[in-house]
Amino acid sequence: MSIQNKIESLGYKLPPPPQAIAAYIPANQSGNLVFTSGQLPLKDGQLMLTGKLGESLSIEDVKEATIQASLNAIAAASAICGGPDKIVKIVKIGVFVACSPNFFEHHLVANHGSNFLLSIFGESGRHARFAVGVPSLPLNAPVEIEVVFQVADVQ
């Protein structure tokens, strides 16, 4: 089954490649690795959700936003490597969580992204990861994800 079909079988759609909102590019390829810039939970050009964990938002509140940020990372990588089926492995993800100082469950927010990627890529979706809390993120987003992908051999 293609990556696109796996995404659709889960009830999601691969979005168009995200546009940069500042002076950077959404993804950069070096050899067989694609590094994404931090991806926000933007859908149709709008943030799906704003706020902070431990204040106005719960872990479950940000599940769909975390999945959308993961989809945006796949779209960013796909745009420069020749499509989603060129992605052969998830190497590492980083998850930034906008949260109050008393929020300590960053890893559970990150699990939304990790589990989603595993459901698409199977064993090739197993990855190294970090999850950190920050006082704020661009546009008041609650979560931001960056991903390192391994892609098929460069021709």
PDB file of C-alpha atoms in Angstrom:
ATOM      1  CA  MET A   1       0.000   0.000   0.000  1.00  0.00           C
ATOM      2  CA  SER A   2       1.355   3.452  -0.878  1.00  0.00           C
ATOM      3  CA  ILE A   3       2.071   6.028   1.822  1.00  0.00           C
ATOM      4  CA  GLN A   4      -0.758   8.177   0.432  1.00  0.00           C
ATOM      5  CA  ASN A   5      -3.168   5.239   0.690  1.00  0.00           C
ATOM      6  CA  LYS A   6      -2.035   4.451   4.247  1.00  0.00           C
ATOM      7  CA  ILE A   7      -2.672   8.047   5.248  1.00  0.00           C
ATOM      8  CA  GLU A   8      -6.117   7.991   3.642  1.00  0.00           C
ATOM      9  CA  SER A   9      -6.958   4.634   5.249  1.00  0.00           C
ATOM     10  CA  LEU A  10      -6.475   6.360   8.618  1.00  0.00           C
ATOM     11  CA  GLY A  11      -8.968   9.057   7.634  1.00  0.00           C
ATOM     12  CA  TYR A  12      -6.458  11.807   6.796  1.00  0.00           C
ATOM     13  CA  LYS A  13      -5.262  13.535   3.668  1.00  0.00           C
ATOM     14  CA  LEU A  14      -1.708  14.501   2.787  1.00  0.00           C
ATOM     15  CA  PRO A  15      -1.831  18.301   2.544  1.00  0.00           C
ATOM     16  CA  PRO A  16      -0.055  20.408  -0.054  1.00  0.00           C
ATOM     17  CA  PRO A  17       3.527  21.220   0.912  1.00  0.00           C
ATOM     18  CA  PRO A  18       3.564  23.861   3.660  1.00  0.00           C
ATOM     19  CA  GLN A  19       4.715  27.369   2.873  1.00  0.00           C
ATOM     20  CA  ALA A  20       7.355  29.059   4.981  1.00  0.00           C
ATOM     21  CA  ILE A  21       6.024  31.838   7.228  1.00  0.00           C
ATOM     22  CA  ALA A  22       9.448  33.495   7.625  1.00  0.00           C
ATOM     23  CA  ALA A  23      12.974  33.400   6.154  1.00  0.00           C
ATOM     24  CA  TYR A  24      13.522  29.630   5.840  1.00  0.00           C
ATOM     25  CA  ILE A  25      12.561  26.686   3.652  1.00  0.00           C
ATOM     26  CA  PRO A  26      10.138  23.957   4.819  1.00  0.00           C
ATOM     27  CA  ALA A  27      12.621  21.128   4.188  1.00  0.00           C
ATOM     28  CA  ASN A  28      16.191  20.593   3.060  1.00  0.00           C
ATOM     29  CA  GLN A  29      17.750  17.466   1.597  1.00  0.00           C
ATOM     30  CA  SER A  30      21.350  16.349   2.099  1.00  0.00           C
ATOM     31  CA  GLY A  31      22.137  13.015   0.496  1.00  0.00           C
ATOM     32  CA  ASN A  32      19.548  10.484   1.635  1.00  0.00           C
ATOM     33  CA  LEU A  33      18.328  12.610   4.536  1.00  0.00           C
ATOM     34  CA  VAL A  34      15.574  15.213   4.498  1.00  0.00           C
ATOM     35  CA  PHE A  35      15.402  17.617   7.429  1.00  0.00           C
ATOM     36  CA  THR A  36      12.161  19.479   7.923  1.00  0.00           C
ATOM     37  CA  SER A  37      11.840  22.859   9.510  1.00  0.00           C
ATOM     38  CA  GLY A  38       9.535  22.916  12.497  1.00  0.00           C
ATOM     39  CA  GLN A  39       6.006  22.230  11.308  1.00  0.00           C
ATOM     40  CA  LEU A  40       3.017  23.799  13.005  1.00  0.00           C
ATOM     41  CA  PRO A  41      -0.509  22.361  13.011  1.00  0.00           C
ATOM     42  CA  LEU A  42      -1.556  24.451  10.027  1.00  0.00           C
ATOM     43  CA  LYS A  43      -4.492  23.166   7.999  1.00  0.00           C
ATOM     44  CA  ASP A  44      -5.710  25.099   4.974  1.00  0.00           C
ATOM     45  CA  GLY A  45      -3.387  27.938   5.990  1.00  0.00           C
ATOM     46  CA  GLN A  46      -4.824  28.310   9.511  1.00  0.00           C
ATOM     47  CA  LEU A  47      -3.700  27.044  12.890  1.00  0.00           C
ATOM     48  CA  MET A  48      -6.029  24.279  14.034  1.00  0.00           C
ATOM     49  CA  LEU A  49      -5.591  25.221  17.674  1.00  0.00           C
ATOM     50  CA  THR A  50      -3.836  27.791  19.844  1.00  0.00           C
ATOM     51  CA  GLY A  51      -2.850  27.880  23.476  1.00  0.00           C
ATOM     52  CA  LYS A  52      -0.677  26.093  25.998  1.00  0.00           C
ATOM     53  CA  LEU A  53      -0.725  22.668  27.568  1.00  0.00           C
ATOM     54  CA  GLY A  54      -1.326  22.812  31.290  1.00  0.00           C
ATOM     55  CA  GLU A  55      -3.359  25.998  30.902  1.00  0.00           C
ATOM     56  CA  SER A  56      -6.177  25.991  28.356  1.00  0.00           C
ATOM     57  CA  LEU A  57      -5.298  22.709  26.610  1.00  0.00           C
ATOM     58  CA  SER A  58      -5.014  19.036  27.560  1.00  0.00           C
ATOM     59  CA  ILE A  59      -2.975  16.248  25.984  1.00  0.00           C
ATOM     60  CA  GLU A  60      -6.057  14.926  24.199  1.00  0.00           C
ATOM     61  CA  ASP A  61      -6.926  18.431  22.943  1.00  0.00           C
ATOM     62  CA  VAL A  62      -3.723  18.539  20.885  1.00  0.00           C
ATOM     63  CA  LYS A  63      -3.892  15.050  19.363  1.00  0.00           C
ATOM     64  CA  GLU A  64      -5.278  16.137  15.973  1.00  0.00           C
ATOM     65  CA  ALA A  65      -3.008  19.195  15.899  1.00  0.00           C
ATOM     66  CA  THR A  66       0.043  16.995  16.506  1.00  0.00           C
ATOM     67  CA  ILE A  67      -1.059  14.647  13.727  1.00  0.00           C
ATOM     68  CA  GLN A  68      -1.562  17.610  11.370  1.00  0.00           C
ATOM     69  CA  ALA A  69       1.946  18.896  12.126  1.00  0.00           C
ATOM     70  CA  SER A  70       3.250  15.385  11.331  1.00  0.00           C
ATOM     71  CA  LEU A  71       1.324  15.364   8.039  1.00  0.00           C
ATOM     72  CA  ASN A  72       2.809  18.757   7.196  1.00  0.00           C
ATOM     73  CA  ALA A  73       6.289  17.339   7.803  1.00  0.00           C
ATOM     74  CA  ILE A  74       5.582  14.422   5.459  1.00  0.00           C
ATOM     75  CA  ALA A  75       4.293  16.882   2.835  1.00  0.00           C
ATOM     76  CA  ALA A  76       7.370  19.111   3.208  1.00  0.00           C
ATOM     77  CA  ALA A  77       9.721  16.153   2.756  1.00  0.00           C
ATOM     78  CA  SER A  78       7.675  14.703  -0.104  1.00  0.00           C
ATOM     79  CA  ALA A  79       7.891  17.969  -2.026  1.00  0.00           C
ATOM     80  CA  ILE A  80      11.668  17.819  -2.286  1.00  0.00           C
ATOM     81  CA  CYS A  81      12.363  14.073  -2.472  1.00  0.00           C
ATOM     82  CA  GLY A  82       9.938  13.100  -5.232  1.00  0.00           C
ATOM     83  CA  GLY A  83       6.833  12.069  -3.307  1.00  0.00           C
ATOM     84  CA  PRO A  84       5.811  10.308  -0.104  1.00  0.00           C
ATOM     85  CA  ASP A  85       6.730   6.844  -1.397  1.00  0.00           C
ATOM     86  CA  LYS A  86      10.371   7.939  -1.581  1.00  0.00           C
ATOM     87  CA  ILE A  87      10.409   8.122   2.224  1.00  0.00           C
ATOM     88  CA  VAL A  88      11.934   4.890   3.513  1.00  0.00           C
ATOM     89  CA  LYS A  89      12.462   5.617   7.203  1.00  0.00           C
ATOM     90  CA  ILE A  90      11.723   8.074   9.983  1.00  0.00           C
ATOM     91  CA  VAL A  91      15.101   8.745  11.618  1.00  0.00           C
ATOM     92  CA  LYS A  92      14.226  11.233  14.349  1.00  0.00           C
ATOM     93  CA  ILE A  93      11.465  13.567  15.414  1.00  0.00           C
ATOM     94  CA  GLY A  94      11.573  16.555  17.697  1.00  0.00           C
ATOM     95  CA  VAL A  95       8.453  17.815  19.405  1.00  0.00           C
ATOM     96  CA  PHE A  96       8.193  21.248  20.980  1.00  0.00           C
ATOM     97  CA  VAL A  97       5.259  21.707  23.342  1.00  0.00           C
ATOM     98  CA  ALA A  98       4.057  25.177  24.372  1.00  0.00           C
ATOM     99  CA  CYS A  99       3.171  24.705  28.001  1.00  0.00           C
ATOM    100  CA  SER A 100       2.946  26.115  31.478  1.00  0.00           C
ATOM    101  CA  PRO A 101       5.910  25.584  33.836  1.00  0.00           C
ATOM    102  CA  ASN A 102       3.967  22.932  35.759  1.00  0.00           C
ATOM    103  CA  PHE A 103       3.282  20.707  32.716  1.00  0.00           C
ATOM    104  CA  PHE A 104       5.469  17.574  32.698  1.00  0.00           C
ATOM    105  CA  GLU A 105       3.915  15.233  30.163  1.00  0.00           C
ATOM    106  CA  HIS A 106       5.613  16.390  26.967  1.00  0.00           C
ATOM    107  CA  HIS A 107       6.314  12.771  26.071  1.00  0.00           C
ATOM    108  CA  LEU A 108       2.587  12.024  25.920  1.00  0.00           C
ATOM    109  CA  VAL A 109       2.023  14.867  23.454  1.00  0.00           C
ATOM    110  CA  ALA A 110       4.936  13.570  21.372  1.00  0.00           C
ATOM    111  CA  ASN A 111       3.359  10.099  21.408  1.00  0.00           C
ATOM    112  CA  HIS A 112       0.524  11.428  19.224  1.00  0.00           C
ATOM    113  CA  GLY A 113       3.061  12.158  16.472  1.00  0.00           C
ATOM    114  CA  SER A 114       5.134   9.029  17.078  1.00  0.00           C
ATOM    115  CA  ASN A 115       2.127   6.710  17.020  1.00  0.00           C
ATOM    116  CA  PHE A 116       0.762   8.345  13.873  1.00  0.00           C
ATOM    117  CA  LEU A 117       4.083   7.935  12.047  1.00  0.00           C
ATOM    118  CA  LEU A 118       4.329   4.309  13.191  1.00  0.00           C
ATOM    119  CA  SER A 119       0.821   3.651  11.865  1.00  0.00           C
ATOM    120  CA  ILE A 120       1.898   4.901   8.436  1.00  0.00           C
ATOM    121  CA  PHE A 121       5.465   3.618   8.145  1.00  0.00           C
ATOM    122  CA  GLY A 122       5.341   0.503  10.352  1.00  0.00           C
ATOM    123  CA  GLU A 123       8.763  -0.669  11.538  1.00  0.00           C
ATOM    124  CA  SER A 124      10.382   1.957   9.287  1.00  0.00           C
ATOM    125  CA  GLY A 125       8.598   4.519  11.418  1.00  0.00           C
ATOM    126  CA  ARG A 126      10.533   3.657  14.603  1.00  0.00           C
ATOM    127  CA  HIS A 127      12.603   6.701  15.422  1.00  0.00           C
ATOM    128  CA  ALA A 128      14.726   8.530  17.931  1.00  0.00           C
ATOM    129  CA  ARG A 129      12.921  11.465  19.521  1.00  0.00           C
ATOM    130  CA  PHE A 130      13.025  14.431  21.796  1.00  0.00           C
ATOM    131  CA  ALA A 131      10.129  16.268  23.398  1.00  0.00           C
ATOM    132  CA  VAL A 132      10.632  19.557  25.207  1.00  0.00           C
ATOM    133  CA  GLY A 133       8.447  22.183  26.782  1.00  0.00           C
ATOM    134  CA  VAL A 134       8.782  25.805  25.751  1.00  0.00           C
ATOM    135  CA  PRO A 135       7.057  28.968  26.967  1.00  0.00           C
ATOM    136  CA  SER A 136       5.695  29.842  23.515  1.00  0.00           C
ATOM    137  CA  LEU A 137       5.715  28.839  19.851  1.00  0.00           C
ATOM    138  CA  PRO A 138       5.137  30.826  16.650  1.00  0.00           C
ATOM    139  CA  LEU A 139       1.566  32.069  16.150  1.00  0.00           C
ATOM    140  CA  ASN A 140       0.640  30.751  19.633  1.00  0.00           C
ATOM    141  CA  ALA A 141       0.720  27.167  18.335  1.00  0.00           C
ATOM    142  CA  PRO A 142       0.561  24.493  21.026  1.00  0.00           C
ATOM    143  CA  VAL A 143       2.927  22.089  19.267  1.00  0.00           C
ATOM    144  CA  GLU A 144       5.678  22.130  16.624  1.00  0.00           C
ATOM    145  CA  ILE A 145       7.303  19.076  15.063  1.00  0.00           C
ATOM    146  CA  GLU A 146      10.505  18.634  13.124  1.00  0.00           C
ATOM    147  CA  VAL A 147      11.384  15.355  11.417  1.00  0.00           C
ATOM    148  CA  VAL A 148      14.468  13.789   9.874  1.00  0.00           C
ATOM    149  CA  PHE A 149      13.517  11.368   7.094  1.00  0.00           C
ATOM    150  CA  GLN A 150      15.663   8.885   5.222  1.00  0.00           C
ATOM    151  CA  VAL A 151      14.663   8.797   1.559  1.00  0.00           C
ATOM    152  CA  ALA A 152      15.315   6.398  -1.324  1.00  0.00           C
ATOM    153  CA  ASP A 153      18.687   6.537  -2.994  1.00  0.00           C
ATOM    154  CA  VAL A 154      19.481   9.780  -4.736  1.00  0.00           C
ATOM    155  CA  GLN A 155      19.682   9.229  -8.503  1.00  0.00           C
TER     156      GLN A 155
END
